[in-house]
Amino acid sequence: MSSKKQALFISSLVILWYTSNIGVLLLNKFLLSNYGFRFPIFLTMCHMSACAILSYFSIVFLKLVPIQAIKSRSQFLKIATLSVVFCGSVVGGNISLRYLAVSFNQAVGATTPFFTALFAFMVTLKREAWVTYAALVPVVAGVVIASGGEPGFHLFGFIMCISATAARAFKSVLQGILLSSEGEKLNSMNLLLYMSPIAVLVLLPATLIMEPNVLEVTVSLGKEHKYMWLLLLINSVLAYSANLSNFLVTKHTSALTLQVLGNAKGAVAVVISILLFRNPVTAVGIGGYTITVLGVIAYGEAKRRFR
């Protein structure tokens, strides 16, 4: 009976993880492209505000994980650096959704392992087995093919998406370096607790400078569309839920299971987005994305075997 309960619990976590990640992605696309809400920086600030408030509530009041205190000014500066890079990756991803279909956005995002391996070598000179690097060839080749077959290809959107993917990979490499000592390591929930408020402080002036009419337009949209504020609230809560569920799934499953589920999640997001937004896709585009996903799977397997 206990094993059945455990299986049910893990299944529930995976459903929450999928729902949160895919939900926030699709809502971002809907708000930024279909709803007239063209403020990706402000949207990211809403996400970070929700993460800051809900992280504090979850850790301090619900005791979801033990709170880990910042022990030094040096550690704080490292967290602040990670927060700025994290902001860049999320804002870049949201900007790209204004111009690119979710399906193509996910195809480009699947190249994260390529940038992770590249930055890991450039920054730490860490080398992998040649088989591992060989597995990255189809990862990149697939995106090149998908780009050629993407009917709604937009150069600026593509550049923002690639930049966001690279920033996400750089953040993971940087995190491994900056918070490598045992005394400074933080679990992902505590890291989110400290990064989120810093991100809000970074994004607030950026919003006021780059999106000065955001409040006026948002209030106007709120009057025009009665569900505007509700969608924005749900979207922000889902952003936190995506981080929380990712932490819980990582905690309660193996690395291999997480990798398989992660690859499947991207494919599910692509299928749902095509059904919802009805963006045109080509056989070349689908083929390119498939090659990229297969390359990611091969890369993960090569890393596991030749570690």
Short mmCIF file of C-alpha atoms in Angstrom, two decimals:
data_model
loop_
_atom_site.label_atom_id
_atom_site.label_comp_id
_atom_site.label_asym_id
_atom_site.label_seq_id
_atom_site.Cartn_x
_atom_site.Cartn_y
_atom_site.Cartn_z
CA MET A 1 0.00 0.00 0.00
CA SER A 2 2.85 2.36 0.86
CA SER A 3 4.46 1.77 -2.56
CA LYS A 4 1.12 2.60 -4.24
CA LYS A 5 0.88 5.81 -2.22
CA GLN A 6 4.45 6.68 -3.15
CA ALA A 7 3.73 6.06 -6.85
CA LEU A 8 0.57 8.19 -6.61
CA PHE A 9 2.49 10.97 -4.84
CA ILE A 10 5.26 11.03 -7.47
CA SER A 11 2.68 10.92 -10.29
CA SER A 12 0.91 13.92 -8.71
CA LEU A 13 4.22 15.81 -8.51
CA VAL A 14 4.98 15.09 -12.17
CA ILE A 15 1.49 16.26 -13.22
CA LEU A 16 1.98 19.45 -11.15
CA TRP A 17 5.43 19.95 -12.75
CA TYR A 18 4.09 19.49 -16.28
CA THR A 19 1.00 21.64 -15.64
CA SER A 20 3.02 24.47 -14.06
CA ASN A 21 5.80 24.56 -16.66
CA ILE A 22 3.59 24.16 -19.72
CA GLY A 23 0.90 26.41 -18.20
CA VAL A 24 3.25 29.33 -17.54
CA LEU A 25 4.79 28.95 -21.01
CA LEU A 26 1.43 28.97 -22.80
CA LEU A 27 0.05 31.80 -20.66
CA ASN A 28 3.20 33.85 -21.35
CA LYS A 29 2.64 33.34 -25.07
CA PHE A 30 -1.08 34.15 -24.81
CA LEU A 31 -0.51 37.34 -22.82
CA LEU A 32 2.45 38.61 -24.86
CA SER A 33 1.24 37.72 -28.37
CA ASN A 34 -2.53 37.27 -28.37
CA TYR A 35 -3.76 39.51 -25.57
CA GLY A 36 -2.06 42.82 -26.35
CA PHE A 37 0.02 42.71 -23.18
CA ARG A 38 3.43 43.51 -24.67
CA PHE A 39 5.51 43.95 -21.54
CA PRO A 40 7.90 40.99 -21.08
CA ILE A 41 10.07 42.77 -18.47
CA PHE A 42 7.07 43.69 -16.31
CA LEU A 43 5.70 40.15 -16.73
CA THR A 44 9.02 38.74 -15.50
CA MET A 45 8.90 41.14 -12.54
CA CYS A 46 5.44 39.80 -11.66
CA HIS A 47 6.85 36.26 -11.76
CA MET A 48 9.78 37.19 -9.53
CA SER A 49 7.49 39.03 -7.07
CA ALA A 50 5.29 35.95 -6.75
CA CYS A 51 8.37 33.74 -6.30
CA ALA A 52 9.72 36.05 -3.56
CA ILE A 53 6.42 36.14 -1.61
CA LEU A 54 5.51 32.46 -2.02
CA SER A 55 9.08 31.26 -1.34
CA TYR A 56 9.11 33.19 1.95
CA PHE A 57 5.69 31.81 2.91
CA SER A 58 6.63 28.22 1.96
CA ILE A 59 9.96 28.21 3.80
CA VAL A 60 9.27 30.41 6.84
CA PHE A 61 5.65 29.41 7.61
CA LEU A 62 5.06 26.04 5.93
CA LYS A 63 8.61 24.81 6.72
CA LEU A 64 8.76 23.13 3.31
CA VAL A 65 12.55 23.09 3.55
CA PRO A 66 14.85 24.29 6.33
CA ILE A 67 15.86 27.92 5.84
CA GLN A 68 19.53 28.43 4.94
CA ALA A 69 20.95 31.79 5.99
CA ILE A 70 23.36 33.86 3.90
CA LYS A 71 26.62 33.65 5.82
CA SER A 72 28.80 36.31 4.23
CA ARG A 73 28.87 39.38 2.01
CA SER A 74 30.78 37.32 -0.55
CA GLN A 75 28.00 34.73 -0.69
CA PHE A 76 25.39 37.50 -1.10
CA LEU A 77 27.31 39.01 -4.03
CA LYS A 78 27.50 35.59 -5.67
CA ILE A 79 23.74 35.12 -5.30
CA ALA A 80 23.16 38.64 -6.68
CA THR A 81 25.31 37.79 -9.73
CA LEU A 82 23.30 34.61 -10.33
CA SER A 83 20.09 36.61 -9.96
CA VAL A 84 21.10 39.09 -12.67
CA VAL A 85 21.99 36.27 -15.09
CA PHE A 86 18.73 34.51 -14.18
CA CYS A 87 16.79 37.74 -14.93
CA GLY A 88 18.45 37.98 -18.32
CA SER A 89 17.50 34.41 -19.23
CA VAL A 90 13.84 34.76 -18.18
CA VAL A 91 13.36 38.19 -19.80
CA GLY A 92 15.01 37.01 -23.01
CA GLY A 93 12.75 33.94 -23.11
CA ASN A 94 9.63 36.06 -22.56
CA ILE A 95 10.67 38.58 -25.23
CA SER A 96 11.21 35.75 -27.72
CA LEU A 97 7.64 34.50 -27.12
CA ARG A 98 6.33 37.77 -28.60
CA TYR A 99 7.87 36.86 -31.94
CA LEU A 100 8.23 33.06 -32.07
CA ALA A 101 5.81 30.16 -31.87
CA VAL A 102 6.04 28.11 -28.65
CA SER A 103 7.00 25.04 -30.69
CA PHE A 104 10.05 26.77 -32.20
CA ASN A 105 10.87 28.41 -28.85
CA GLN A 106 11.03 24.95 -27.26
CA ALA A 107 13.19 23.61 -30.09
CA VAL A 108 15.76 26.37 -29.53
CA GLY A 109 15.51 25.94 -25.74
CA ALA A 110 16.39 22.26 -26.12
CA THR A 111 19.95 23.30 -27.05
CA THR A 112 20.68 24.16 -23.39
CA PRO A 113 23.04 21.13 -22.98
CA PHE A 114 25.18 22.45 -25.86
CA PHE A 115 25.68 25.83 -24.17
CA THR A 116 26.20 24.19 -20.77
CA ALA A 117 29.00 22.01 -22.17
CA LEU A 118 30.48 25.02 -24.01
CA PHE A 119 30.52 27.29 -20.92
CA ALA A 120 31.73 24.49 -18.66
CA PHE A 121 34.74 24.03 -20.97
CA MET A 122 35.39 27.78 -21.42
CA VAL A 123 35.10 28.68 -17.73
CA THR A 124 36.40 25.59 -15.93
CA LEU A 125 38.29 23.82 -18.77
CA LYS A 126 36.26 20.74 -17.83
CA ARG A 127 36.35 18.20 -20.65
CA GLU A 128 33.86 15.47 -21.43
CA ALA A 129 34.41 12.24 -23.38
CA TRP A 130 34.45 12.73 -27.15
CA VAL A 131 31.24 10.67 -27.43
CA THR A 132 29.48 13.25 -25.22
CA TYR A 133 30.55 16.10 -27.50
CA ALA A 134 29.58 14.07 -30.58
CA ALA A 135 26.04 13.77 -29.17
CA LEU A 136 25.77 17.59 -29.22
CA VAL A 137 26.11 17.71 -33.02
CA PRO A 138 22.49 16.63 -33.69
CA VAL A 139 21.33 19.01 -30.91
CA VAL A 140 22.63 22.00 -32.87
CA ALA A 141 21.97 20.52 -36.33
CA GLY A 142 18.32 19.93 -35.41
CA VAL A 143 17.78 23.60 -34.51
CA VAL A 144 19.48 24.72 -37.73
CA ILE A 145 17.11 22.45 -39.70
CA ALA A 146 14.08 23.58 -37.65
CA SER A 147 15.02 27.23 -38.28
CA GLY A 148 15.02 26.66 -42.01
CA GLY A 149 11.62 25.01 -41.84
CA GLU A 150 9.98 27.50 -39.46
CA PRO A 151 7.23 29.46 -41.29
CA GLY A 152 7.11 32.18 -38.62
CA PHE A 153 10.87 32.61 -38.22
CA HIS A 154 11.75 36.01 -36.75
CA LEU A 155 15.44 36.95 -36.50
CA PHE A 156 15.17 39.17 -33.41
CA GLY A 157 12.98 36.62 -31.62
CA PHE A 158 15.46 33.88 -32.52
CA ILE A 159 18.42 35.94 -31.20
CA MET A 160 16.55 36.59 -27.92
CA CYS A 161 15.66 32.91 -27.58
CA ILE A 162 19.24 31.77 -28.20
CA SER A 163 20.51 34.42 -25.76
CA ALA A 164 18.02 33.27 -23.11
CA THR A 165 19.05 29.65 -23.61
CA ALA A 166 22.74 30.55 -23.34
CA ALA A 167 22.09 32.66 -20.20
CA ARG A 168 20.20 29.75 -18.60
CA ALA A 169 23.14 27.43 -19.29
CA PHE A 170 25.65 30.02 -18.09
CA LYS A 171 23.70 30.44 -14.83
CA SER A 172 23.87 26.69 -14.11
CA VAL A 173 27.64 26.62 -14.76
CA LEU A 174 28.16 29.80 -12.73
CA GLN A 175 26.08 28.39 -9.87
CA GLY A 176 28.28 25.31 -9.75
CA ILE A 177 31.36 27.51 -9.48
CA LEU A 178 30.18 30.31 -7.18
CA LEU A 179 28.32 28.14 -4.70
CA SER A 180 30.65 25.15 -4.79
CA SER A 181 31.92 25.19 -1.20
CA GLU A 182 29.90 23.20 1.33
CA GLY A 183 29.37 26.28 3.50
CA GLU A 184 27.80 28.26 0.63
CA LYS A 185 25.66 25.63 -1.10
CA LEU A 186 21.94 26.39 -1.13
CA ASN A 187 19.10 24.14 -2.24
CA SER A 188 17.08 25.47 -5.17
CA MET A 189 14.20 26.72 -2.99
CA ASN A 190 16.44 28.78 -0.70
CA LEU A 191 18.33 30.08 -3.73
CA LEU A 192 15.01 31.18 -5.26
CA LEU A 193 14.08 32.84 -1.93
CA TYR A 194 17.18 35.06 -2.10
CA MET A 195 17.37 35.54 -5.88
CA SER A 196 13.75 36.63 -6.39
CA PRO A 197 13.81 39.90 -4.38
CA ILE A 198 17.12 40.87 -6.00
CA ALA A 199 15.57 40.15 -9.40
CA VAL A 200 12.61 42.42 -8.59
CA LEU A 201 15.01 45.24 -7.62
CA VAL A 202 16.86 44.78 -10.94
CA LEU A 203 13.68 44.53 -13.04
CA LEU A 204 11.81 47.47 -11.48
CA PRO A 205 14.05 50.25 -12.91
CA ALA A 206 14.37 48.30 -16.18
CA THR A 207 10.55 48.24 -16.45
CA LEU A 208 10.21 51.96 -15.67
CA ILE A 209 12.84 52.88 -18.28
CA MET A 210 12.06 50.40 -21.08
CA GLU A 211 8.29 49.96 -20.55
CA PRO A 212 7.21 53.37 -19.15
CA ASN A 213 3.52 53.07 -20.11
CA VAL A 214 3.06 49.58 -18.63
CA LEU A 215 0.69 50.58 -15.80
CA GLU A 216 -1.51 52.72 -18.05
CA VAL A 217 -1.86 49.98 -20.68
CA THR A 218 -2.29 47.20 -18.10
CA VAL A 219 -5.10 49.10 -16.32
CA SER A 220 -6.73 49.78 -19.69
CA LEU A 221 -6.50 46.08 -20.65
CA GLY A 222 -7.88 45.17 -17.23
CA LYS A 223 -10.99 47.29 -17.93
CA GLU A 224 -11.34 45.90 -21.44
CA HIS A 225 -10.79 42.23 -20.50
CA LYS A 226 -12.31 41.28 -17.14
CA TYR A 227 -10.01 38.24 -16.72
CA MET A 228 -6.80 40.19 -17.34
CA TRP A 229 -5.76 40.52 -13.68
CA LEU A 230 -6.77 36.93 -12.93
CA LEU A 231 -4.64 35.64 -15.82
CA LEU A 232 -1.69 37.71 -14.62
CA LEU A 233 -2.09 36.35 -11.07
CA ILE A 234 -2.43 32.72 -12.23
CA ASN A 235 0.56 33.18 -14.52
CA SER A 236 2.72 34.52 -11.67
CA VAL A 237 1.66 31.75 -9.26
CA LEU A 238 2.42 29.14 -11.94
CA ALA A 239 5.93 30.59 -12.27
CA TYR A 240 6.55 29.79 -8.60
CA SER A 241 4.78 26.44 -8.86
CA ALA A 242 7.10 25.48 -11.75
CA ASN A 243 10.15 26.08 -9.52
CA LEU A 244 8.60 24.31 -6.53
CA SER A 245 7.47 21.25 -8.49
CA ASN A 246 10.87 21.04 -10.23
CA PHE A 247 12.54 20.95 -6.79
CA LEU A 248 10.14 18.27 -5.49
CA VAL A 249 10.38 16.07 -8.60
CA THR A 250 14.19 16.31 -8.45
CA LYS A 251 14.09 15.35 -4.76
CA HIS A 252 11.78 12.34 -5.17
CA THR A 253 13.00 10.85 -8.48
CA SER A 254 16.32 9.78 -9.99
CA ALA A 255 18.43 11.95 -12.31
CA LEU A 256 17.64 9.61 -15.23
CA THR A 257 13.88 9.80 -14.59
CA LEU A 258 14.12 13.59 -14.40
CA GLN A 259 15.97 13.70 -17.72
CA VAL A 260 13.38 11.50 -19.48
CA LEU A 261 10.48 13.49 -18.00
CA GLY A 262 12.16 16.77 -18.98
CA ASN A 263 12.56 15.69 -22.61
CA ALA A 264 8.95 14.47 -22.75
CA LYS A 265 7.72 17.75 -21.19
CA GLY A 266 9.16 19.77 -24.07
CA ALA A 267 7.44 17.53 -26.62
CA VAL A 268 4.10 17.76 -24.77
CA ALA A 269 4.40 21.57 -24.64
CA VAL A 270 5.01 21.67 -28.41
CA VAL A 271 1.97 19.49 -29.21
CA ILE A 272 -0.37 21.44 -26.89
CA SER A 273 0.85 24.82 -28.20
CA ILE A 274 0.26 23.77 -31.84
CA LEU A 275 -3.27 22.61 -30.97
CA LEU A 276 -4.05 25.81 -29.02
CA PHE A 277 -2.42 28.51 -31.13
CA ARG A 278 -2.70 26.64 -34.44
CA ASN A 279 0.64 28.00 -35.61
CA PRO A 280 1.70 26.50 -38.94
CA VAL A 281 4.38 23.80 -38.75
CA THR A 282 6.27 22.01 -41.49
CA ALA A 283 7.66 18.50 -41.77
CA VAL A 284 11.16 20.05 -41.88
CA GLY A 285 10.50 21.92 -38.62
CA ILE A 286 9.14 18.83 -36.87
CA GLY A 287 12.06 16.79 -38.19
CA GLY A 288 14.57 19.35 -36.90
CA TYR A 289 12.99 19.43 -33.44
CA THR A 290 12.94 15.61 -33.31
CA ILE A 291 16.66 15.48 -34.20
CA THR A 292 17.40 18.01 -31.42
CA VAL A 293 15.43 16.02 -28.81
CA LEU A 294 17.14 12.77 -29.85
CA GLY A 295 20.50 14.55 -29.57
CA VAL A 296 19.62 15.75 -26.05
CA ILE A 297 18.66 12.19 -25.05
CA ALA A 298 21.93 10.84 -26.52
CA TYR A 299 23.91 13.57 -24.73
CA GLY A 300 22.32 12.72 -21.38
CA GLU A 301 23.00 9.01 -21.87
CA ALA A 302 26.62 9.68 -22.94
CA LYS A 303 27.22 11.86 -19.87
CA ARG A 304 25.78 9.13 -17.63
CA ARG A 305 27.89 6.36 -19.16
CA PHE A 306 31.19 8.21 -19.61
CA ARG A 307 31.14 10.26 -16.39
#
